[in-house]
C-alpha positions as a printed NumPy array, in Angstrom:
array([[ -0.031,   0.095,   0.11 ],
       [  2.86 ,   2.288,  -0.684],
       [  0.663,   4.242,  -3.125],
       [ -1.494,   5.778,  -0.138],
       [ -0.989,   8.105,   2.629],
       [ -1.882,   6.216,   5.882],
       [ -3.496,   8.243,   8.547],
       [ -5.332,   7.61 ,  11.853],
       [ -8.872,   8.947,  12.463],
       [ -8.364,  12.034,  14.6  ],
       [-10.885,  14.227,  16.404],
       [-10.637,  17.712,  14.7  ],
       [ -7.185,  16.915,  13.822],
       [ -4.236,  19.241,  14.417],
       [ -2.486,  21.401,  11.811],
       [  0.297,  18.878,  11.437],
       [ -2.125,  16.313,  10.344],
       [ -3.276,  18.456,   7.273],
       [  0.559,  19.366,   6.466],
       [  0.939,  15.704,   6.111],
       [ -1.846,  15.397,   3.708],
       [ -0.612,  18.42 ,   1.85 ],
       [  2.842,  16.96 ,   1.574],
       [  1.826,  14.38 ,  -1.188],
       [ -1.087,  14.145,  -3.784],
       [ -1.594,  10.424,  -2.888],
       [ -4.868,   9.239,  -1.82 ],
       [ -5.695,   8.787,   1.86 ],
       [ -6.406,   5.437,   3.745],
       [ -7.747,   5.831,   7.47 ],
       [ -6.55 ,   3.053,   9.571],
       [ -9.36 ,   1.386,  11.223],
       [ -7.887,  -1.893,  12.431],
       [ -5.105,  -0.715,  14.749],
       [ -5.702,  -1.16 ,  18.356],
       [ -7.312,   1.876,  19.859],
       [ -4.576,   3.707,  21.746],
       [ -5.579,   6.024,  24.643],
       [ -4.636,   9.559,  25.285],
       [ -3.991,  10.718,  21.534],
       [ -5.669,  12.917,  18.916],
       [ -8.175,  10.056,  18.14 ],
       [-10.308,  11.564,  20.883],
       [ -8.635,  14.757,  21.753],
       [ -8.635,  18.213,  20.029],
       [ -6.598,  21.22 ,  21.324],
       [ -7.917,  24.778,  20.951],
       [ -7.095,  28.29 ,  22.015],
       [ -9.32 ,  29.522,  24.82 ],
       [ -9.121,  32.843,  26.887],
       [ -7.291,  30.671,  29.448],
       [ -4.812,  29.344,  27.056],
       [ -4.689,  25.818,  25.532],
       [ -7.728,  23.905,  26.081],
       [ -8.086,  19.98 ,  25.272],
       [-11.516,  18.822,  24.204],
       [-11.945,  15.08 ,  24.889],
       [-14.431,  12.874,  23.377],
       [-15.309,  10.111,  25.915],
       [-15.334,   6.447,  24.702],
       [-17.044,   3.47 ,  26.102],
       [-14.625,   0.958,  27.763],
       [-11.79 ,   3.332,  27.406],
       [ -9.484,   1.531,  29.538],
       [ -9.421,  -1.796,  27.178],
       [ -6.296,  -1.815,  25.174],
       [ -7.163,  -4.477,  22.511],
       [-10.226,  -2.853,  20.852],
       [ -9.88 ,  -2.065,  17.284],
       [-10.397,   1.429,  16.211],
       [-13.523,   0.48 ,  14.058],
       [-15.054,  -0.802,  17.298],
       [-14.679,   1.905,  19.702],
       [-18.104,   3.507,  20.641],
       [-18.632,   7.002,  21.918],
       [-19.956,   7.443,  25.41 ],
       [-22.867,   9.76 ,  25.993],
       [-22.924,   9.399,  29.862],
       [-22.485,  13.097,  30.172],
       [-23.323,  15.804,  27.603],
       [-19.808,  16.292,  26.232],
       [-21.289,  17.48 ,  22.921],
       [-22.879,  20.615,  24.56 ],
       [-19.743,  21.449,  26.491],
       [-17.472,  21.233,  23.449],
       [-19.677,  23.229,  21.259],
       [-20.049,  25.991,  24.141],
       [-16.199,  25.885,  24.255],
       [-15.795,  26.427,  20.617],
       [-18.207,  29.247,  20.611],
       [-16.553,  30.92 ,  23.481],
       [-13.196,  30.476,  21.953],
       [-13.936,  31.585,  18.502],
       [-17.109,  33.798,  18.348],
       [-14.889,  36.794,  18.129],
       [-12.944,  35.058,  15.353],
       [-13.145,  36.429,  11.758],
       [-14.571,  33.382,  10.144],
       [-16.338,  31.166,  13.052],
       [-19.717,  32.564,  12.042],
       [-19.046,  31.63 ,   8.445],
       [-18.346,  27.982,   9.351],
       [-20.43 ,  27.253,  12.444],
       [-23.312,  25.913,  10.626],
       [-21.117,  23.211,   9.093],
       [-19.807,  22.116,  12.5  ],
       [-22.959,  22.298,  14.63 ],
       [-24.528,  19.021,  13.413],
       [-21.432,  17.191,  15.053],
       [-22.713,  18.54 ,  18.522],
       [-26.3  ,  17.642,  17.853],
       [-26.292,  14.39 ,  16.087],
       [-25.08 ,  11.263,  17.949],
       [-22.768,   9.064,  16.423],
       [-22.352,   5.447,  17.629],
       [-18.749,   4.988,  16.386],
       [-15.824,   7.19 ,  16.93 ],
       [-14.224,   6.148,  13.72 ],
       [-17.451,   7.238,  11.772],
       [-17.593,  10.353,  13.779],
       [-13.99 ,  11.354,  13.138],
       [-13.997,  10.505,   9.257],
       [-17.229,  12.587,   8.818],
       [-15.463,  15.542,  10.244],
       [-12.279,  14.727,   8.175],
       [-14.608,  14.824,   5.053],
       [-15.939,  18.184,   5.975],
       [-12.535,  19.753,   6.791],
       [-11.234,  18.544,   3.663],
       [-14.105,  20.123,   1.682],
       [-13.798,  23.473,   3.547],
       [-10.104,  23.723,   3.285],
       [-10.543,  22.871,  -0.622],
       [ -8.205,  19.812,  -0.401],
       [ -9.147,  17.273,  -3.028],
       [ -8.312,  13.618,  -1.944],
       [ -9.823,  10.169,  -2.241],
       [-10.596,   8.943,   1.054],
       [-10.851,   5.301,   1.874],
       [-10.241,   2.85 ,   4.969],
       [ -7.778,   0.128,   5.433],
       [ -9.088,  -3.473,   4.746],
       [ -6.679,  -4.984,   7.402],
       [ -3.931,  -4.197,   9.862],
       [ -0.537,  -3.912,   8.208],
       [  2.362,  -2.826,  10.552],
       [  5.148,  -2.008,   7.719],
       [  3.992,   0.743,   5.411],
       [  6.599,   2.974,   4.081],
       [  7.724,   5.336,   7.075],
       [  7.302,   8.465,   5.105],
       [  3.705,   7.695,   4.239],
       [  2.671,   6.155,   7.6  ],
       [  1.321,   8.857,  10.102],
       [ -0.344,   6.588,  12.572],
       [  2.093,   7.122,  15.177],
       [  4.115,  10.077,  14.551],
       [  1.451,  12.939,  15.142],
       [  0.72 ,  12.554,  18.911],
       [ -0.143,  15.252,  21.62 ],
       [  2.629,  13.969,  24.226],
       [  5.357,  14.04 ,  21.752],
       [  6.798,  17.204,  20.079],
       [  7.833,  16.915,  16.554],
       [ 11.024,  18.859,  15.741],
       [ 10.392,  18.763,  11.925],
       [  7.111,  20.716,  12.359],
       [  7.335,  24.449,  12.872],
       [  4.403,  26.549,  12.531],
       [  4.663,  30.067,  11.   ],
       [  2.469,  32.366,  13.384],
       [ -0.925,  33.34 ,  12.168],
       [ -3.232,  35.514,  13.959],
       [ -5.029,  33.927,  16.973],
       [ -7.975,  35.477,  18.924],
       [ -6.103,  35.29 ,  22.367],
       [ -2.596,  35.816,  20.908],
       [ -2.081,  38.865,  22.89 ],
       [ -2.59 ,  36.927,  26.216],
       [ -0.686,  33.594,  25.464],
       [  1.421,  34.308,  22.429],
       [  1.109,  31.998,  19.412],
       [  0.083,  28.339,  20.103],
       [  1.124,  26.087,  17.45 ],
       [ -0.223,  22.951,  16.155],
       [ -3.708,  23.403,  17.609],
       [ -6.854,  21.917,  15.95 ],
       [ -7.064,  22.755,  12.278],
       [-10.308,  24.588,  13.293],
       [ -8.173,  27.184,  14.969],
       [ -6.562,  28.039,  11.754],
       [ -9.803,  27.696,   9.869],
       [-11.83 ,  29.896,  12.062],
       [ -9.023,  32.589,  12.323],
       [ -7.878,  32.404,   8.588],
       [-10.87 ,  31.355,   6.44 ],
       [-10.135,  30.638,   2.896],
       [ -6.423,  31.442,   3.479],
       [ -6.067,  28.48 ,   5.452],
       [ -5.121,  26.251,   2.517],
       [ -2.144,  28.541,   1.504],
       [ -1.074,  28.548,   5.004],
       [ -0.909,  24.639,   5.007]])
């Protein structure tokens, strides 16, 4: 499968995820057979709030089980995280230049209940690719394969706990930059809500 870019399914992925997509014109395969790893961008998105970096975390059922395939991970609705996430996005970005322009695209993800985390994340990715005007074929893996070409395999390299020294973000305007300075590699929605149609050029 060295003719595809292999990506994990992230929740509102970070800027570096879309940098990886823009690094090649290859079609994308989303990994669905990996064992679900905890504390990654698969359930976590980072945004810039008035108090600094804020992580939005999607709760999952049986989150402590380490051998569940990604395609079988179910979202938990024991508490109303959708309402909290949407309120956090509104509070963080309502004064940004483009939030109002895009909010109707994102609101359904905080009203409709998805059963499977993979479906939720992939549906968001499809929307983000469309809004960023990035044209890519998007498919899913048919089995787990451990040894893709390293330059095409991003399943483990983009991680909230590990800094990537090869990624340096040129600053763009952020709503709370005057309070916290520029925060790099946040969710791509931070870029989109602040830069709008210029986001693709930034990537």
